[in-house]
Tab-separated table of C-alpha atoms in Angstrom:
chain	number	residue	atom	x	y	z
A	1	MET	CA	-11.080	-1.173	-31.740
A	2	TRP	CA	-9.810	2.193	-32.847
A	3	GLY	CA	-9.528	0.752	-36.365
A	4	ALA	CA	-13.194	1.426	-37.077
A	5	LEU	CA	-12.722	5.033	-35.976
A	6	LEU	CA	-9.579	5.717	-37.984
A	7	ARG	CA	-11.189	6.721	-41.239
A	8	ARG	CA	-13.831	8.995	-39.728
A	9	GLY	CA	-13.018	11.794	-37.315
A	10	GLY	CA	-15.026	14.774	-36.154
A	11	ARG	CA	-18.099	15.337	-34.073
A	12	GLY	CA	-20.496	12.418	-34.040
A	13	ALA	CA	-24.220	12.645	-34.438
A	14	GLY	CA	-26.088	11.756	-31.300
A	15	GLY	CA	-24.700	11.303	-27.834
A	16	LEU	CA	-23.679	8.553	-25.481
A	17	ARG	CA	-25.738	7.814	-22.434
A	18	ARG	CA	-24.193	8.711	-19.139
A	19	LEU	CA	-23.222	5.904	-16.796
A	20	ALA	CA	-26.002	3.772	-15.410
A	21	SER	CA	-26.019	1.298	-12.535
A	22	SER	CA	-26.506	-1.664	-14.866
A	23	GLY	CA	-24.753	-2.876	-17.973
A	24	PRO	CA	-23.129	-5.897	-19.568
A	25	PRO	CA	-20.535	-7.773	-17.472
A	26	TRP	CA	-16.825	-7.371	-18.166
A	27	SER	CA	-16.425	-10.768	-19.852
A	28	GLN	CA	-19.214	-9.982	-22.329
A	29	VAL	CA	-17.792	-6.531	-23.068
A	30	VAL	CA	-14.346	-7.977	-23.812
A	31	SER	CA	-15.834	-10.716	-26.000
A	32	GLU	CA	-17.791	-8.194	-28.079
A	33	ALA	CA	-14.723	-5.958	-28.429
A	34	GLU	CA	-12.610	-8.904	-29.615
A	35	LYS	CA	-15.118	-9.603	-32.385
A	36	ILE	CA	-14.663	-6.048	-33.684
A	37	VAL	CA	-10.872	-6.216	-33.434
A	38	GLY	CA	-10.827	-9.544	-35.262
A	39	TYR	CA	-8.682	-11.547	-32.840
A	40	PRO	CA	-8.354	-12.064	-29.077
A	41	THR	CA	-6.199	-9.718	-27.036
A	42	SER	CA	-2.882	-10.656	-25.356
A	43	PHE	CA	-0.980	-9.776	-28.543
A	44	MET	CA	-2.795	-12.576	-30.333
A	45	SER	CA	-1.816	-16.080	-29.218
A	46	LEU	CA	1.214	-18.215	-29.890
A	47	ARG	CA	-0.917	-20.521	-32.016
A	48	CYS	CA	-2.071	-17.536	-34.056
A	49	LEU	CA	1.438	-16.130	-34.350
A	50	LEU	CA	2.735	-19.464	-35.632
A	51	SER	CA	-0.126	-20.166	-38.043
A	52	ASP	CA	0.599	-20.447	-41.750
A	53	GLU	CA	-2.343	-18.221	-42.606
A	54	LEU	CA	-1.024	-15.296	-40.582
A	55	SER	CA	2.465	-15.805	-41.996
A	56	ASN	CA	1.071	-15.527	-45.525
A	57	ILE	CA	-0.782	-12.334	-44.631
A	58	ALA	CA	2.356	-10.845	-43.084
A	59	MET	CA	4.332	-11.730	-46.210
A	60	GLN	CA	1.832	-9.952	-48.454
A	61	VAL	CA	1.790	-6.876	-46.212
A	62	ARG	CA	5.582	-6.666	-46.339
A	63	LYS	CA	5.379	-6.426	-50.131
A	64	LEU	CA	3.272	-3.277	-49.715
A	65	VAL	CA	5.884	-1.487	-47.600
A	66	GLY	CA	7.035	1.619	-49.452
A	67	THR	CA	3.771	1.933	-51.362
A	68	LYS	CA	0.716	4.007	-50.442
A	69	HIS	CA	-1.710	1.111	-50.338
A	70	PRO	CA	-4.585	1.836	-47.888
A	71	LEU	CA	-4.209	-1.625	-46.345
A	72	LEU	CA	-1.008	-0.412	-44.679
A	73	ASP	CA	-2.942	2.032	-42.495
A	74	THR	CA	-5.018	-0.801	-41.038
A	75	ALA	CA	-1.947	-3.011	-40.571
A	76	ARG	CA	-0.114	-0.188	-38.717
A	77	GLN	CA	-3.059	0.286	-36.357
A	78	ARG	CA	-3.053	-3.345	-35.410
A	79	SER	CA	0.728	-3.256	-35.072
A	80	LEU	CA	0.484	-0.324	-32.664
A	81	ALA	CA	-2.027	-2.232	-30.520
A	82	GLU	CA	0.335	-5.193	-30.291
A	83	ILE	CA	3.267	-2.892	-29.448
A	84	THR	CA	1.259	-1.345	-26.605
A	85	GLU	CA	0.390	-4.727	-25.156
A	86	LEU	CA	3.972	-5.949	-25.483
A	87	ILE	CA	5.151	-2.938	-23.469
A	88	HIS	CA	2.442	-3.473	-20.866
A	89	THR	CA	3.294	-7.178	-20.558
A	90	ALA	CA	7.017	-6.425	-20.314
A	91	PHE	CA	6.434	-4.169	-17.313
A	92	LEU	CA	4.097	-6.713	-15.706
A	93	VAL	CA	6.883	-9.287	-15.976
A	94	HIS	CA	9.351	-6.839	-14.435
A	95	ARG	CA	6.922	-6.157	-11.589
A	96	GLY	CA	7.107	-9.870	-10.749
A	97	ILE	CA	10.679	-9.555	-9.536
A	98	VAL	CA	10.959	-10.713	-5.929
A	99	ASN	CA	12.790	-8.656	-3.306
A	100	ILE	CA	15.330	-11.232	-2.112
A	101	GLY	CA	16.226	-9.115	0.930
A	102	GLU	CA	12.725	-9.536	2.378
A	103	LEU	CA	12.664	-13.331	2.027
A	104	LYS	CA	13.202	-15.828	4.824
A	105	SER	CA	14.560	-19.349	4.631
A	106	CYS	CA	11.046	-20.756	5.015
A	107	ASP	CA	9.945	-19.022	1.790
A	108	GLY	CA	11.956	-21.468	-0.318
A	109	PRO	CA	15.430	-21.850	-1.807
A	110	LEU	CA	16.925	-18.431	-2.506
A	111	LYS	CA	18.762	-19.754	-5.560
A	112	ASP	CA	15.416	-20.520	-7.206
A	113	MET	CA	14.210	-17.023	-6.421
A	114	GLN	CA	17.376	-15.489	-7.842
A	115	PHE	CA	17.043	-17.545	-11.007
A	116	GLY	CA	13.398	-16.505	-11.320
A	117	ASN	CA	14.383	-12.862	-10.983
A	118	LYS	CA	16.972	-13.199	-13.740
A	119	MET	CA	14.431	-14.831	-16.033
A	120	ALA	CA	11.898	-12.099	-15.284
A	121	VAL	CA	14.405	-9.381	-16.162
A	122	LEU	CA	15.508	-11.106	-19.371
A	123	SER	CA	11.940	-11.932	-20.455
A	124	GLY	CA	10.719	-8.409	-19.813
A	125	ASP	CA	13.682	-6.909	-21.627
A	126	PHE	CA	13.098	-9.257	-24.580
A	127	LEU	CA	9.462	-8.164	-24.911
A	128	LEU	CA	10.403	-4.504	-24.552
A	129	ALA	CA	13.145	-4.790	-27.184
A	130	ASN	CA	10.719	-6.382	-29.647
A	131	ALA	CA	8.180	-3.645	-28.974
A	132	CYS	CA	10.768	-0.926	-29.641
A	133	THR	CA	11.856	-2.613	-32.882
A	134	SER	CA	8.260	-2.791	-34.108
A	135	LEU	CA	7.712	0.807	-33.029
A	136	ALA	CA	10.562	2.005	-35.237
A	137	GLN	CA	9.089	0.097	-38.184
A	138	LEU	CA	5.943	2.244	-38.023
A	139	GLN	CA	8.103	5.039	-39.471
A	140	ASN	CA	6.232	7.826	-37.722
A	141	THR	CA	8.349	10.179	-35.624
A	142	LYS	CA	5.497	11.523	-33.509
A	143	VAL	CA	4.195	8.027	-32.712
A	144	VAL	CA	7.692	6.952	-31.668
A	145	GLU	CA	7.933	10.034	-29.473
A	146	LEU	CA	4.539	9.392	-27.855
A	147	ILE	CA	5.152	5.732	-27.028
A	148	SER	CA	8.728	6.416	-25.909
A	149	SER	CA	7.489	9.071	-23.494
A	150	ALA	CA	4.872	6.597	-22.202
A	151	ILE	CA	7.657	4.095	-21.460
A	152	GLY	CA	9.461	6.850	-19.560
A	153	ASP	CA	6.281	7.560	-17.588
A	154	LEU	CA	5.964	3.857	-16.700
A	155	VAL	CA	9.542	3.689	-15.467
A	156	GLN	CA	9.074	6.816	-13.355
A	157	GLY	CA	5.790	5.575	-11.879
A	158	ILE	CA	7.091	2.110	-11.016
A	159	TYR	CA	10.332	3.531	-9.602
A	160	TYR	CA	8.287	5.742	-7.289
A	161	GLU	CA	6.158	2.776	-6.179
A	162	ASN	CA	9.211	0.634	-5.429
A	163	SER	CA	11.073	3.392	-3.577
A	164	LYS	CA	8.066	4.046	-1.364
A	165	SER	CA	7.384	0.367	-0.639
A	166	SER	CA	10.912	-0.076	0.707
A	167	GLU	CA	10.472	2.596	3.364
A	168	GLU	CA	9.602	1.614	6.902
A	169	ASN	CA	6.758	4.137	7.102
A	170	CYS	CA	5.198	3.107	3.806
A	171	LEU	CA	2.044	1.988	5.631
A	172	THR	CA	1.327	5.575	6.570
A	173	ASP	CA	2.304	7.526	3.462
A	174	ASP	CA	0.778	10.988	3.705
A	175	ILE	CA	-0.450	11.372	0.131
A	176	GLY	CA	-3.597	13.117	-1.043
A	177	ILE	CA	-5.872	12.097	-3.889
A	178	SER	CA	-4.186	14.561	-6.258
A	179	THR	CA	-0.813	12.887	-5.666
A	180	TRP	CA	-2.487	9.491	-6.082
A	181	LYS	CA	-3.827	10.586	-9.474
A	182	GLU	CA	-0.391	11.723	-10.602
A	183	GLN	CA	1.156	8.402	-9.619
A	184	VAL	CA	-1.587	6.352	-11.278
A	185	TYR	CA	-1.305	8.373	-14.471
A	186	LEU	CA	2.405	7.593	-14.709
A	187	SER	CA	2.229	3.905	-13.834
A	188	HIS	CA	-1.114	2.964	-15.429
A	189	SER	CA	-2.799	5.567	-17.613
A	190	ALA	CA	-0.036	7.158	-19.681
A	191	LEU	CA	0.602	4.129	-21.915
A	192	LEU	CA	-3.045	3.634	-22.878
A	193	ALA	CA	-3.731	7.358	-23.284
A	194	LYS	CA	-0.727	7.989	-25.519
A	195	SER	CA	-1.383	4.801	-27.506
A	196	CYS	CA	-4.919	5.995	-28.274
A	197	GLN	CA	-3.498	9.348	-29.356
A	198	ALA	CA	-0.860	7.608	-31.493
A	199	ALA	CA	-3.580	5.609	-33.264
A	200	MET	CA	-5.229	8.848	-34.352
A	201	GLU	CA	-1.857	10.234	-35.450
A	202	LEU	CA	-1.279	7.182	-37.652
A	203	ALA	CA	-4.659	7.846	-39.272
A	204	LYS	CA	-3.636	11.482	-39.845
A	205	HIS	CA	-6.438	12.964	-37.770
A	206	SER	CA	-6.338	16.491	-36.391
A	207	ALA	CA	-4.706	17.463	-33.115
A	208	GLU	CA	-8.160	17.972	-31.599
A	209	ILE	CA	-9.264	14.419	-32.423
A	210	GLN	CA	-5.957	13.071	-31.157
A	211	ASP	CA	-6.551	14.859	-27.862
A	212	MET	CA	-10.026	13.306	-27.560
A	213	ALA	CA	-8.502	9.855	-28.025
A	214	PHE	CA	-5.898	10.686	-25.375
A	215	GLN	CA	-8.607	11.844	-22.957
A	216	TYR	CA	-10.596	8.647	-23.468
A	217	GLY	CA	-7.591	6.435	-22.782
A	218	LYS	CA	-6.557	8.442	-19.738
A	219	HIS	CA	-9.947	8.586	-18.035
A	220	MET	CA	-10.957	5.027	-18.900
A	221	SER	CA	-7.703	3.787	-17.383
A	222	MET	CA	-8.236	5.883	-14.261
A	223	SER	CA	-11.727	4.412	-13.887
A	224	HIS	CA	-10.305	0.910	-14.287
A	225	LYS	CA	-7.705	1.501	-11.551
A	226	LEU	CA	-10.318	2.944	-9.198
A	227	HIS	CA	-12.587	-0.035	-9.887
A	228	SER	CA	-9.710	-2.397	-9.082
A	229	ASP	CA	-8.836	-0.539	-5.862
A	230	LEU	CA	-12.464	-0.713	-4.734
A	231	GLN	CA	-12.885	-4.490	-5.058
A	232	PRO	CA	-11.656	-5.423	-1.545
A	233	PHE	CA	-14.226	-3.036	-0.062
A	234	ILE	CA	-17.299	-3.824	-2.167
A	235	LYS	CA	-16.850	-7.404	-3.358
A	236	GLU	CA	-18.874	-10.001	-1.513
A	237	CYS	CA	-16.490	-12.815	-0.712
A	238	SER	CA	-15.958	-15.594	1.765
A	239	SER	CA	-14.774	-15.129	5.318
A	240	ASP	CA	-11.278	-14.460	4.000
A	241	THR	CA	-10.500	-10.759	3.753
A	242	LEU	CA	-9.196	-9.503	0.435
A	243	SER	CA	-5.801	-7.881	0.857
A	244	PHE	CA	-5.535	-4.254	-0.171
A	245	SER	CA	-2.906	-1.560	-0.521
A	246	LEU	CA	-2.873	1.195	2.058
A	247	ASN	CA	-2.086	3.563	-0.800
A	248	SER	CA	-5.181	2.579	-2.807
A	249	ALA	CA	-7.797	5.199	-3.671
A	250	PRO	CA	-10.442	4.355	-1.010
A	251	VAL	CA	-7.759	4.374	1.699
A	252	VAL	CA	-6.228	7.651	0.507
A	253	LEU	CA	-9.653	9.309	0.430
A	254	HIS	CA	-10.514	7.824	3.833
A	255	GLN	CA	-7.300	9.316	5.235
A	256	GLU	CA	-8.152	12.725	3.777
A	257	PHE	CA	-11.602	12.741	5.392
A	258	LEU	CA	-10.353	11.333	8.700
A	259	GLY	CA	-7.234	13.438	9.175
A	260	ARG	CA	-3.636	12.359	9.534
A	261	GLU	CA	-3.528	11.810	13.299
A	262	ALA	CA	-6.777	9.837	13.449
A	263	TRP	CA	-5.608	7.685	10.515
A	264	ILE	CA	-2.325	6.785	12.223
A	265	LYS	CA	-4.310	5.912	15.345
A	266	GLN	CA	-6.529	3.542	13.337
A	267	ILE	CA	-3.477	1.834	11.874
A	268	ARG	CA	-1.907	1.350	15.284
A	269	GLU	CA	-5.152	-0.080	16.643
A	270	ALA	CA	-5.233	-2.554	13.738
A	271	GLN	CA	-1.648	-3.702	14.332
A	272	GLY	CA	-1.293	-6.712	16.582
A	273	LYS	CA	1.746	-8.406	18.039
A	274	GLY	CA	4.842	-8.126	15.897
A	275	ASN	CA	3.261	-5.214	14.013
A	276	ILE	CA	1.155	-7.696	12.017
A	277	MET	CA	-1.703	-5.790	10.389
A	278	ASP	CA	-5.268	-6.926	11.058
A	279	TYR	CA	-6.631	-6.036	7.613
A	280	LYS	CA	-10.125	-7.189	8.520
A	281	LYS	CA	-10.362	-4.667	11.348
A	282	LEU	CA	-8.863	-1.885	9.238
A	283	GLN	CA	-11.133	-2.750	6.327
A	284	GLU	CA	-14.240	-2.386	8.472
A	285	ALA	CA	-13.037	0.997	9.739
A	286	ILE	CA	-12.476	2.236	6.166
A	287	LYS	CA	-15.858	0.936	4.987
A	288	ALA	CA	-17.529	2.844	7.824
A	289	GLY	CA	-16.052	6.117	6.550
A	290	LYS	CA	-16.545	8.146	3.372
A	291	GLY	CA	-13.555	6.883	1.399
A	292	VAL	CA	-15.329	4.034	-0.407
A	293	THR	CA	-18.331	6.049	-1.589
A	294	SER	CA	-16.046	8.902	-2.641
A	295	ALA	CA	-13.896	6.492	-4.664
A	296	ILE	CA	-17.015	5.162	-6.418
A	297	ASP	CA	-18.060	8.718	-7.281
A	298	LEU	CA	-14.566	9.480	-8.581
A	299	CYS	CA	-14.598	6.317	-10.690
A	300	ARG	CA	-17.883	7.330	-12.319
A	301	CYS	CA	-16.623	10.890	-12.791
A	302	HIS	CA	-13.655	9.644	-14.826
A	303	GLY	CA	-15.981	7.294	-16.688
A	304	ASN	CA	-18.228	10.168	-17.726
A	305	ARG	CA	-15.211	12.148	-18.925
A	306	ALA	CA	-14.152	9.173	-21.044
A	307	LEU	CA	-17.648	8.969	-22.561
A	308	ALA	CA	-17.601	12.714	-23.247
A	309	ALA	CA	-14.399	12.259	-25.253
A	310	LEU	CA	-16.020	9.443	-27.264
A	311	GLU	CA	-18.873	11.722	-28.296
A	312	ARG	CA	-16.482	13.484	-30.664
A	313	PHE	CA	-16.411	10.357	-32.838
A	314	PRO	CA	-19.237	9.229	-35.153
A	315	PRO	CA	-21.541	6.399	-34.024
A	316	SER	CA	-20.166	2.942	-34.845
A	317	GLU	CA	-19.761	-0.540	-33.393
A	318	ALA	CA	-16.269	0.409	-32.249
A	319	ARG	CA	-17.509	3.486	-30.379
A	320	ALA	CA	-20.236	1.422	-28.727
A	321	ALA	CA	-17.693	-1.207	-27.661
A	322	LEU	CA	-15.415	1.444	-26.168
A	323	ALA	CA	-18.371	2.938	-24.298
A	324	ASN	CA	-19.349	-0.501	-22.972
A	325	ILE	CA	-15.835	-0.941	-21.597
A	326	VAL	CA	-16.274	2.265	-19.597
A	327	CYS	CA	-19.674	1.144	-18.321
A	328	ALA	CA	-18.236	-2.228	-17.272
A	329	VAL	CA	-15.521	-0.665	-15.086
A	330	THR	CA	-17.894	1.849	-13.479
A	331	ARG	CA	-20.668	-0.599	-12.598
A	332	PHE	CA	-20.985	-1.449	-8.912
A	333	PRO	CA	-23.439	-3.685	-7.014
């Protein structure tokens, strides 16, 4: 979607409306954005990648390498978007690795789990290697530096998550919302933020415009994570309770308002025999506090900051689509 913004930087005429309680649903927002991009997300599809038409286009673009044809700028934007999604998918695959040490015999054959882990590592590494190869082909040192640093941020963020989850007291981590933001930036927001900035660098925009793109990506991603963390507490579902992380934003904020000692007491009251957590009971206690409403406010705050960054770009279909994405992840019933 940044392709429509690449050729025109600077302060846009008119402003974007601040977040409202209503707006198009997520599926509609994604569909409209895909029309602007020109193809579905998920780094195209295998059918598209294997099509003769795309192969012919790729062949013609290769002939332009080394020239100054303007078509190359558009091709490199699209390539950067695919690189970003390849990196994101690679880390999602790596996150699927199962901790064999925590498994019991009733969970299934351990050999199958070990084989699955090996395939996850190899598949993730394959995607990451392809992304790095394509990144080098962009032939832009600053873009390589930005995306490489984002990969480093992802590794650091995921390493922190895994090291904490292996601790016995991980259910009662004493982290504040500022620490939560730092962790989410590393493991979720850095890649999108730096990819948005890299897109503006490829289009040779100023440092100020690049920073606005970075700010949009960062704050939109933060809003998306907050929206995801809030779902177990606001989504109307069946009698089954949605599972949730005790290090998610509403829980962290709830702990800050409640105080450390009272929070530990609530956890102990929700633990039954064998230290099995009664998430339904704990969920009701969190919903009765201020953590959920504070998380909603924080989500909308980041959404407004993302919209403020977009105002630096001229009005266009792409800018409207990016704004709709923000509205979709900050809309609550």
